[in-house]
PDB file of C-alpha atoms in Angstrom:
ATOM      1  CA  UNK Y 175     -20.212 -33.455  -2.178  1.00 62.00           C
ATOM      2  CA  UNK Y 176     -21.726 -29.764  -1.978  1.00 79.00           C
ATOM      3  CA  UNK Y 177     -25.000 -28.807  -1.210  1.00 94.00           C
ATOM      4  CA  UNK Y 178     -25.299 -26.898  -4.049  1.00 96.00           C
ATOM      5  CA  UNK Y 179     -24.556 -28.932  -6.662  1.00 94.00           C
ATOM      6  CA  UNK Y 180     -22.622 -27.329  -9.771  1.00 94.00           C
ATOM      7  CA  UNK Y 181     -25.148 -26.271 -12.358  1.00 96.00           C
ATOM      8  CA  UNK Y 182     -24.923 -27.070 -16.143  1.00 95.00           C
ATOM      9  CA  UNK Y 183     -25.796 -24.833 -18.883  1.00 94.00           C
ATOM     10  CA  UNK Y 184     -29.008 -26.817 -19.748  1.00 96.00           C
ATOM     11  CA  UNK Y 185     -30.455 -27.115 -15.969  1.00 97.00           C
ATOM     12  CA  UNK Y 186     -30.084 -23.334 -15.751  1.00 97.00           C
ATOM     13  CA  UNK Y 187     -32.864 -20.891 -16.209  1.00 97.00           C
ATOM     14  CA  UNK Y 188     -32.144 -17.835 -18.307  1.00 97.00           C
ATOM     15  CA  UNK Y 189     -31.334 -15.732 -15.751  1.00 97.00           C
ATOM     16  CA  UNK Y 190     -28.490 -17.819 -14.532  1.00 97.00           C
ATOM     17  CA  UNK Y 191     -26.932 -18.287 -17.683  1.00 97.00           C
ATOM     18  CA  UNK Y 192     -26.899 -14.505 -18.140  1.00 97.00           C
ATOM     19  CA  UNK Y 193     -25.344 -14.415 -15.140  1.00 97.00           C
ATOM     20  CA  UNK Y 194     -22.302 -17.437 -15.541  1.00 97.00           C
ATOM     21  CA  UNK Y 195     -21.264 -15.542 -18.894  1.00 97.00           C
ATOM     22  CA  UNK Y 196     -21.187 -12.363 -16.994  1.00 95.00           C
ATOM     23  CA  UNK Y 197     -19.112 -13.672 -14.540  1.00 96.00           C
ATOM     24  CA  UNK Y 198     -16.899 -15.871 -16.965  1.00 96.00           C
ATOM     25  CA  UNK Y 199     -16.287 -13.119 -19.190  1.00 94.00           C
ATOM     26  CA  UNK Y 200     -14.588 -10.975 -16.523  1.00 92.00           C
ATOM     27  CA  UNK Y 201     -11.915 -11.607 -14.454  1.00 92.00           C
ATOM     28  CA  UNK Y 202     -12.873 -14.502 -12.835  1.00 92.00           C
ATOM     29  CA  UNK Y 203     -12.840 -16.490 -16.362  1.00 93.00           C
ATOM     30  CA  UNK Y 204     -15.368 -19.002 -15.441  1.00 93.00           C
ATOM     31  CA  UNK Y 205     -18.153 -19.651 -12.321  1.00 95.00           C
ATOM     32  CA  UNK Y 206     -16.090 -21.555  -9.739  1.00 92.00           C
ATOM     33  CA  UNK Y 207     -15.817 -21.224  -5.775  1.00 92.00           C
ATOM     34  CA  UNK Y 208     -18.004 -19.565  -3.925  1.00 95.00           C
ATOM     35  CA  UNK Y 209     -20.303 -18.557  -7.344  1.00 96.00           C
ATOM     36  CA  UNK Y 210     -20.881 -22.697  -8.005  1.00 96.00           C
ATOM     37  CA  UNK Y 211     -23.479 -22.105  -4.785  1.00 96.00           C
ATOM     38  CA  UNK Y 212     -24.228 -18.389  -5.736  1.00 97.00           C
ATOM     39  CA  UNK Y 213     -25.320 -18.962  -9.351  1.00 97.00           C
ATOM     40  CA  UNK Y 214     -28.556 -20.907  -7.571  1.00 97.00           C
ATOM     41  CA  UNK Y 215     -29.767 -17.581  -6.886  1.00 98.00           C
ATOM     42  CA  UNK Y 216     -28.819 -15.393  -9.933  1.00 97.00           C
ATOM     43  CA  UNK Y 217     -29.654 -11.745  -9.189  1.00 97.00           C
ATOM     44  CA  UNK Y 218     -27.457 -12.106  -5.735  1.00 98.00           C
ATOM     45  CA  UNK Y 219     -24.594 -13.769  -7.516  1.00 98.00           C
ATOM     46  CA  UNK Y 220     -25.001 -11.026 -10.115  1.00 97.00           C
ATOM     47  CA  UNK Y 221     -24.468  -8.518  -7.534  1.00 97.00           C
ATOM     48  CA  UNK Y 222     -22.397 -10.530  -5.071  1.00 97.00           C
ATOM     49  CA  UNK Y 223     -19.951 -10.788  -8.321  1.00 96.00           C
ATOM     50  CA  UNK Y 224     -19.955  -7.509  -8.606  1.00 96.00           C
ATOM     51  CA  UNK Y 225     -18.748  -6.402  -5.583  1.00 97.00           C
ATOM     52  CA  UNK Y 226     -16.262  -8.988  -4.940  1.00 96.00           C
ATOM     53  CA  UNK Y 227     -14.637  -7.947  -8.608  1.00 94.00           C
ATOM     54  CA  UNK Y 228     -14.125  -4.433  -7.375  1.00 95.00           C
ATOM     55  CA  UNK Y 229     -12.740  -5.440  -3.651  1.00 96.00           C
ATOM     56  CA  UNK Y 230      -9.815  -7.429  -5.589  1.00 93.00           C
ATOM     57  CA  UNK Y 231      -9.330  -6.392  -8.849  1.00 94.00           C
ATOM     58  CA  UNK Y 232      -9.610  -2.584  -8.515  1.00 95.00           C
ATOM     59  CA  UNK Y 233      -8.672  -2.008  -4.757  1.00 94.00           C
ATOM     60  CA  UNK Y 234      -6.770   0.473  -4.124  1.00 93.00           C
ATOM     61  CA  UNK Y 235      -4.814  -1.624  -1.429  1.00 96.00           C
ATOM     62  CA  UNK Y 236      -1.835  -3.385  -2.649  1.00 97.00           C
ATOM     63  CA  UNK Y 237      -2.241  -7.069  -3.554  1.00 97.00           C
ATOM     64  CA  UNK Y 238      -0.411  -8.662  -0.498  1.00 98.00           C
ATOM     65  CA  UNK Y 239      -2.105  -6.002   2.365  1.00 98.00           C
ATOM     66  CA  UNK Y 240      -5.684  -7.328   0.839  1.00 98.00           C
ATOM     67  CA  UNK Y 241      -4.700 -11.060   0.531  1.00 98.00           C
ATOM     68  CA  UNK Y 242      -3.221 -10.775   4.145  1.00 98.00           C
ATOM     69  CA  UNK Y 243      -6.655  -9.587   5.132  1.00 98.00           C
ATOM     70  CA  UNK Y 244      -8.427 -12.239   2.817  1.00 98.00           C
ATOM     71  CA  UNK Y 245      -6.579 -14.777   5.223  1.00 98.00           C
ATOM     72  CA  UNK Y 246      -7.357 -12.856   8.462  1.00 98.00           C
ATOM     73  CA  UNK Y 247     -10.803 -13.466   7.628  1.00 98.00           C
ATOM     74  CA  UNK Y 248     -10.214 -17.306   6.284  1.00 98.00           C
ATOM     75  CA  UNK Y 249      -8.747 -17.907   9.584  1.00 98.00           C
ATOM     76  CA  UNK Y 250     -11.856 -16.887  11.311  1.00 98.00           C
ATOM     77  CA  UNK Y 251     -14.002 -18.821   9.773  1.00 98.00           C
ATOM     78  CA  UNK Y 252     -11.753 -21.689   9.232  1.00 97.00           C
ATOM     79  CA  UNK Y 253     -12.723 -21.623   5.881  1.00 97.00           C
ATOM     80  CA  UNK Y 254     -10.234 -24.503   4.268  1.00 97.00           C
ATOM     81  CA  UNK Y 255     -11.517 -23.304   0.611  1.00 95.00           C
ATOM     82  CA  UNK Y 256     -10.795 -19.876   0.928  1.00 97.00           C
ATOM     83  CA  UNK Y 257      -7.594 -20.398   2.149  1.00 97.00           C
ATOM     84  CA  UNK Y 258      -6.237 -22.705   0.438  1.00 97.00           C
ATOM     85  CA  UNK Y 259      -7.044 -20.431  -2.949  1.00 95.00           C
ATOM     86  CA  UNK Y 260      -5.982 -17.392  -1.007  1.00 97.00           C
ATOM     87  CA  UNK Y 261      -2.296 -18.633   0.079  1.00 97.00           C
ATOM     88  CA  UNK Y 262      -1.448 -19.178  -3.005  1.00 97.00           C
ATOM     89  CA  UNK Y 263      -2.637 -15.487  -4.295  1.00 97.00           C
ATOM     90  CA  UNK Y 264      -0.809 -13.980  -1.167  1.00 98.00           C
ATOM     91  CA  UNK Y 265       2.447 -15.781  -2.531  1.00 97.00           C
ATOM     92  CA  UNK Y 266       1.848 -14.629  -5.675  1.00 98.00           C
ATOM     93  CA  UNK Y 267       1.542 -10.745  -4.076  1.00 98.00           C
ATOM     94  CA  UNK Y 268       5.176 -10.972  -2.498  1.00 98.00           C
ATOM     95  CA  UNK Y 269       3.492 -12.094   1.108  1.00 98.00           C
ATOM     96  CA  UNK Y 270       6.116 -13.725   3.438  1.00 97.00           C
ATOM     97  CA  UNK Y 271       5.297 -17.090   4.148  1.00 97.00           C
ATOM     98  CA  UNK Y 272       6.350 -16.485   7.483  1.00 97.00           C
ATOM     99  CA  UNK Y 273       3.391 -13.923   7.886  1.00 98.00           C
ATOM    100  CA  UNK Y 274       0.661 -16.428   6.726  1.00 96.00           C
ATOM    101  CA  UNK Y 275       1.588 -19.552   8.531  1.00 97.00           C
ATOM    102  CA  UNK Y 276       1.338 -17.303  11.678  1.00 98.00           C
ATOM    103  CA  UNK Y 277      -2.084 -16.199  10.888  1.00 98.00           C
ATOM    104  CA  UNK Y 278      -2.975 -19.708   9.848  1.00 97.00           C
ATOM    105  CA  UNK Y 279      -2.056 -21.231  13.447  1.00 96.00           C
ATOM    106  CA  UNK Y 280      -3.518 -18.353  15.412  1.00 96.00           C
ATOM    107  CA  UNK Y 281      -0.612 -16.155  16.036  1.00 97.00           C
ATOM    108  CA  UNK Y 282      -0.357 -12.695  15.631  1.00 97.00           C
ATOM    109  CA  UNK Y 283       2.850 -12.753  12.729  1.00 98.00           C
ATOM    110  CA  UNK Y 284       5.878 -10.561  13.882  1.00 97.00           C
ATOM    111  CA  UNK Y 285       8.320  -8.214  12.003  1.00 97.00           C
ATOM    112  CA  UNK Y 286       5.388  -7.224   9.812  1.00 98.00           C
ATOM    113  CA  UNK Y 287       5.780  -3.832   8.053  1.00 98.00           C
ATOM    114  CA  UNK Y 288       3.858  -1.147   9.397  1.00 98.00           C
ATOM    115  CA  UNK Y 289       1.077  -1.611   6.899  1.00 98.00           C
ATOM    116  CA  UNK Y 290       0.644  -5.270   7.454  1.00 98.00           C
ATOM    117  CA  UNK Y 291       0.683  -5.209  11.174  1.00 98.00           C
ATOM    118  CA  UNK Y 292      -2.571  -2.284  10.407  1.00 98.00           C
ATOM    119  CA  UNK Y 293      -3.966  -4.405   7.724  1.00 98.00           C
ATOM    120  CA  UNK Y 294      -3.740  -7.585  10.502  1.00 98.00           C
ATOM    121  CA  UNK Y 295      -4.560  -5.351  13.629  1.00 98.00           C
ATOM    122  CA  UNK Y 296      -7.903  -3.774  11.878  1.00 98.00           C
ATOM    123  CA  UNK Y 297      -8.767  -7.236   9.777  1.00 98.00           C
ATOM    124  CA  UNK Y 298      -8.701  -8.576  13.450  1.00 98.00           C
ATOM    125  CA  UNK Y 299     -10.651  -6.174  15.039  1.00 98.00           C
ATOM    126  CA  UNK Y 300     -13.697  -5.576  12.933  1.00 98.00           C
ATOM    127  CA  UNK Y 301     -13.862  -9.918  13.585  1.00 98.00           C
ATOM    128  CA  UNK Y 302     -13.162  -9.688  16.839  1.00 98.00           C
ATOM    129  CA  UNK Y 303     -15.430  -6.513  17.608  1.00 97.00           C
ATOM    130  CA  UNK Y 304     -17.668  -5.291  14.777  1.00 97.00           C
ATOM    131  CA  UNK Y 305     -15.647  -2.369  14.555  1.00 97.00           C
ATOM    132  CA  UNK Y 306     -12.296  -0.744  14.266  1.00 98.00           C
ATOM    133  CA  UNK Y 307     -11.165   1.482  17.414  1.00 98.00           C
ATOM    134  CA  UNK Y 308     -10.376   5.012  17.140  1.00 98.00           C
ATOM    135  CA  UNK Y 309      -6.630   4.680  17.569  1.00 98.00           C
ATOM    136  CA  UNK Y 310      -6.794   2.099  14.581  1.00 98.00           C
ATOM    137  CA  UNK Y 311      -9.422   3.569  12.303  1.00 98.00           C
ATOM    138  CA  UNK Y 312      -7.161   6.977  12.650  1.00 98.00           C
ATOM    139  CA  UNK Y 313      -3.873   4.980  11.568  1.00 98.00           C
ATOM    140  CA  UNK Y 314      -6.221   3.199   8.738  1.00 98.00           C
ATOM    141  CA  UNK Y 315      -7.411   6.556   7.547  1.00 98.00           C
ATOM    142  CA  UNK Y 316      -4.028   8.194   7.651  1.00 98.00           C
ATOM    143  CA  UNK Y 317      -2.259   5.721   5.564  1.00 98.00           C
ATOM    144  CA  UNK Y 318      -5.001   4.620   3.402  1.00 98.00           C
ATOM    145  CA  UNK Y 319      -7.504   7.235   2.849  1.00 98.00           C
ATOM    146  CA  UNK Y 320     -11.163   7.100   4.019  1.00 98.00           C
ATOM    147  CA  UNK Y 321     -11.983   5.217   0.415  1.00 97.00           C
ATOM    148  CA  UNK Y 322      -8.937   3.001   1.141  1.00 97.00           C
ATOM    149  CA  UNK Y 323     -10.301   2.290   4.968  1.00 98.00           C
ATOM    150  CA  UNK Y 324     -14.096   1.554   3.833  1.00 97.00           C
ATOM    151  CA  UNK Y 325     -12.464  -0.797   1.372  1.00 97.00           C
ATOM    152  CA  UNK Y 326     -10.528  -2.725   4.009  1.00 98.00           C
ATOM    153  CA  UNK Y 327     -13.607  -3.224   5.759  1.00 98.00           C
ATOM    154  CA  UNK Y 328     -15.516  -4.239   3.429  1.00 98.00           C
ATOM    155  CA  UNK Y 329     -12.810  -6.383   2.330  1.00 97.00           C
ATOM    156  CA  UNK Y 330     -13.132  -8.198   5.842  1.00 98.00           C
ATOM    157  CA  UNK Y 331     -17.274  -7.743   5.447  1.00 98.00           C
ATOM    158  CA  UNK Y 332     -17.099  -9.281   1.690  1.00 98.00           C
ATOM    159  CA  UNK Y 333     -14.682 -12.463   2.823  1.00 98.00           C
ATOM    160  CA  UNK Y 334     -16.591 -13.248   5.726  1.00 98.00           C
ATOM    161  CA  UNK Y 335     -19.928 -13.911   3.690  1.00 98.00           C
ATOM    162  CA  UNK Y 336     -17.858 -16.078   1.658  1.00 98.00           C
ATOM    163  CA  UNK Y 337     -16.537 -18.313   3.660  1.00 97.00           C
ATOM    164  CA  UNK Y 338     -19.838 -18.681   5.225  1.00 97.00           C
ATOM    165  CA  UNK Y 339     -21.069 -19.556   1.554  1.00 97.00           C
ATOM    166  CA  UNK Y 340     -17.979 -22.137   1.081  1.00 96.00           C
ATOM    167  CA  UNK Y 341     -18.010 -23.320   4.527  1.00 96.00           C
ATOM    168  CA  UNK Y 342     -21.956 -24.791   4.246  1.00 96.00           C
ATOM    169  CA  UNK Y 343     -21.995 -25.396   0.813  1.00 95.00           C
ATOM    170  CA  UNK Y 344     -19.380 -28.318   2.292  1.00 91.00           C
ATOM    171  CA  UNK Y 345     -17.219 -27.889  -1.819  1.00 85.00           C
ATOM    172  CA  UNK Y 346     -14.258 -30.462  -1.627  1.00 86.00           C
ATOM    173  CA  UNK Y 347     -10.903 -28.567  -1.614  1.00 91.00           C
ATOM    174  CA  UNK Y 348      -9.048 -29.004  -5.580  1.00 88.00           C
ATOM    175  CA  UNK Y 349      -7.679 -31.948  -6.230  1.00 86.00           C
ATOM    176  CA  UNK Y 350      -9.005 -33.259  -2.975  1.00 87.00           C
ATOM    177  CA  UNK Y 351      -6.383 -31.433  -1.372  1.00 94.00           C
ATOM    178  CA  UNK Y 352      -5.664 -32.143   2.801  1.00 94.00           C
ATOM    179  CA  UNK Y 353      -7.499 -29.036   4.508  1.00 94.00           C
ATOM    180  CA  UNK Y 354      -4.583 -26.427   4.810  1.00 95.00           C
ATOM    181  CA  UNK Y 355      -5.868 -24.847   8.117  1.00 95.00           C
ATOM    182  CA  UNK Y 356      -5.266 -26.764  11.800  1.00 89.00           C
ATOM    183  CA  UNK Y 357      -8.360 -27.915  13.849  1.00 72.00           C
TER     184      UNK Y 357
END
């Protein structure tokens, strides 16, 4: 059961109404994941929402190089909800499966192109460190742009914060599906 129970239209106030039909009428179609805890405070999903819509539906990274760092970040939270959604997206982008199972026990993948193995190398790094080194943030900026290398971060900064949400609002996988991450 989550802490934060799932809302209905009547035990809403205003504000969080406005704020499910903002969210259901854009990409997202309707409030699920993370937003079934976020919609409890309405002005921070509202803005949360926001952000989150840009980072995946208007990135300027290719889908599979920002799912890839979607389940960098999954991994290091062991957040079971986010990956489990995320997989499937990253097989949906053209991902190799052979790329996210490594990632999902702890390994660093091999025969990555050379814009996955920056996407994993700098995903890992600003987890592992706060920050991206100079060697990597110059490879980041070269291939993708100073907008492009912001975005990764963020990216990283933006996942993160939701698998914290996920992770303690404790939401039962779909279906009751068997957690897809080890340990």
């Amino acid at each position: 059961m989550s802490r934060f129970p799932r809302l209905t239209d009547e035990a809403m106030t205003p504000a969080q109404r406005e704020v499910a039909a903002e969210i259901s009428a854009g990409p997202r179609g309707e409030v699920r994941g993370p937003f079934i805890a976020l919609i409890h405070n309405a002005e921070l999903a509202r803005r949360v929402q926001a952000l989150g819509e840009h980072l995946r539906w208007n990135s300027k990274l290719p889908p599979a190089l920002l799912e890839l760092a979607v389940l960098v970040t999954a991994h290091r939270w062991n957040c079971q909800h986010e990956w489990y959604m995320h997989e499937k997206l990253a097989r949906k982008a053209g991902l190799e499966p052979r790329i996210f199972e490594a990632v999902a026990q702890g390994k660093e993948p091999q025969g990555m192109s050379a814009d996955e193995a920056l996407v994993y190398r700098a995903s890992k790094q600003a987890h592992q460190t706060g920050r991206l080194d100079d060697e990597t943030f110059a490879a980041a900026r070269e291939r993708f742009g100073l907008d492009g290398t912001l975005e990764l971060l963020a990216l990283n900064g933006y996942y993160s914060m939701m698998a914290m949400v996920l992770n303690t609002a404790g939401m039962p996988l779909p279906d009751n599906a068997a957690p897809p991450l080890p340990g």
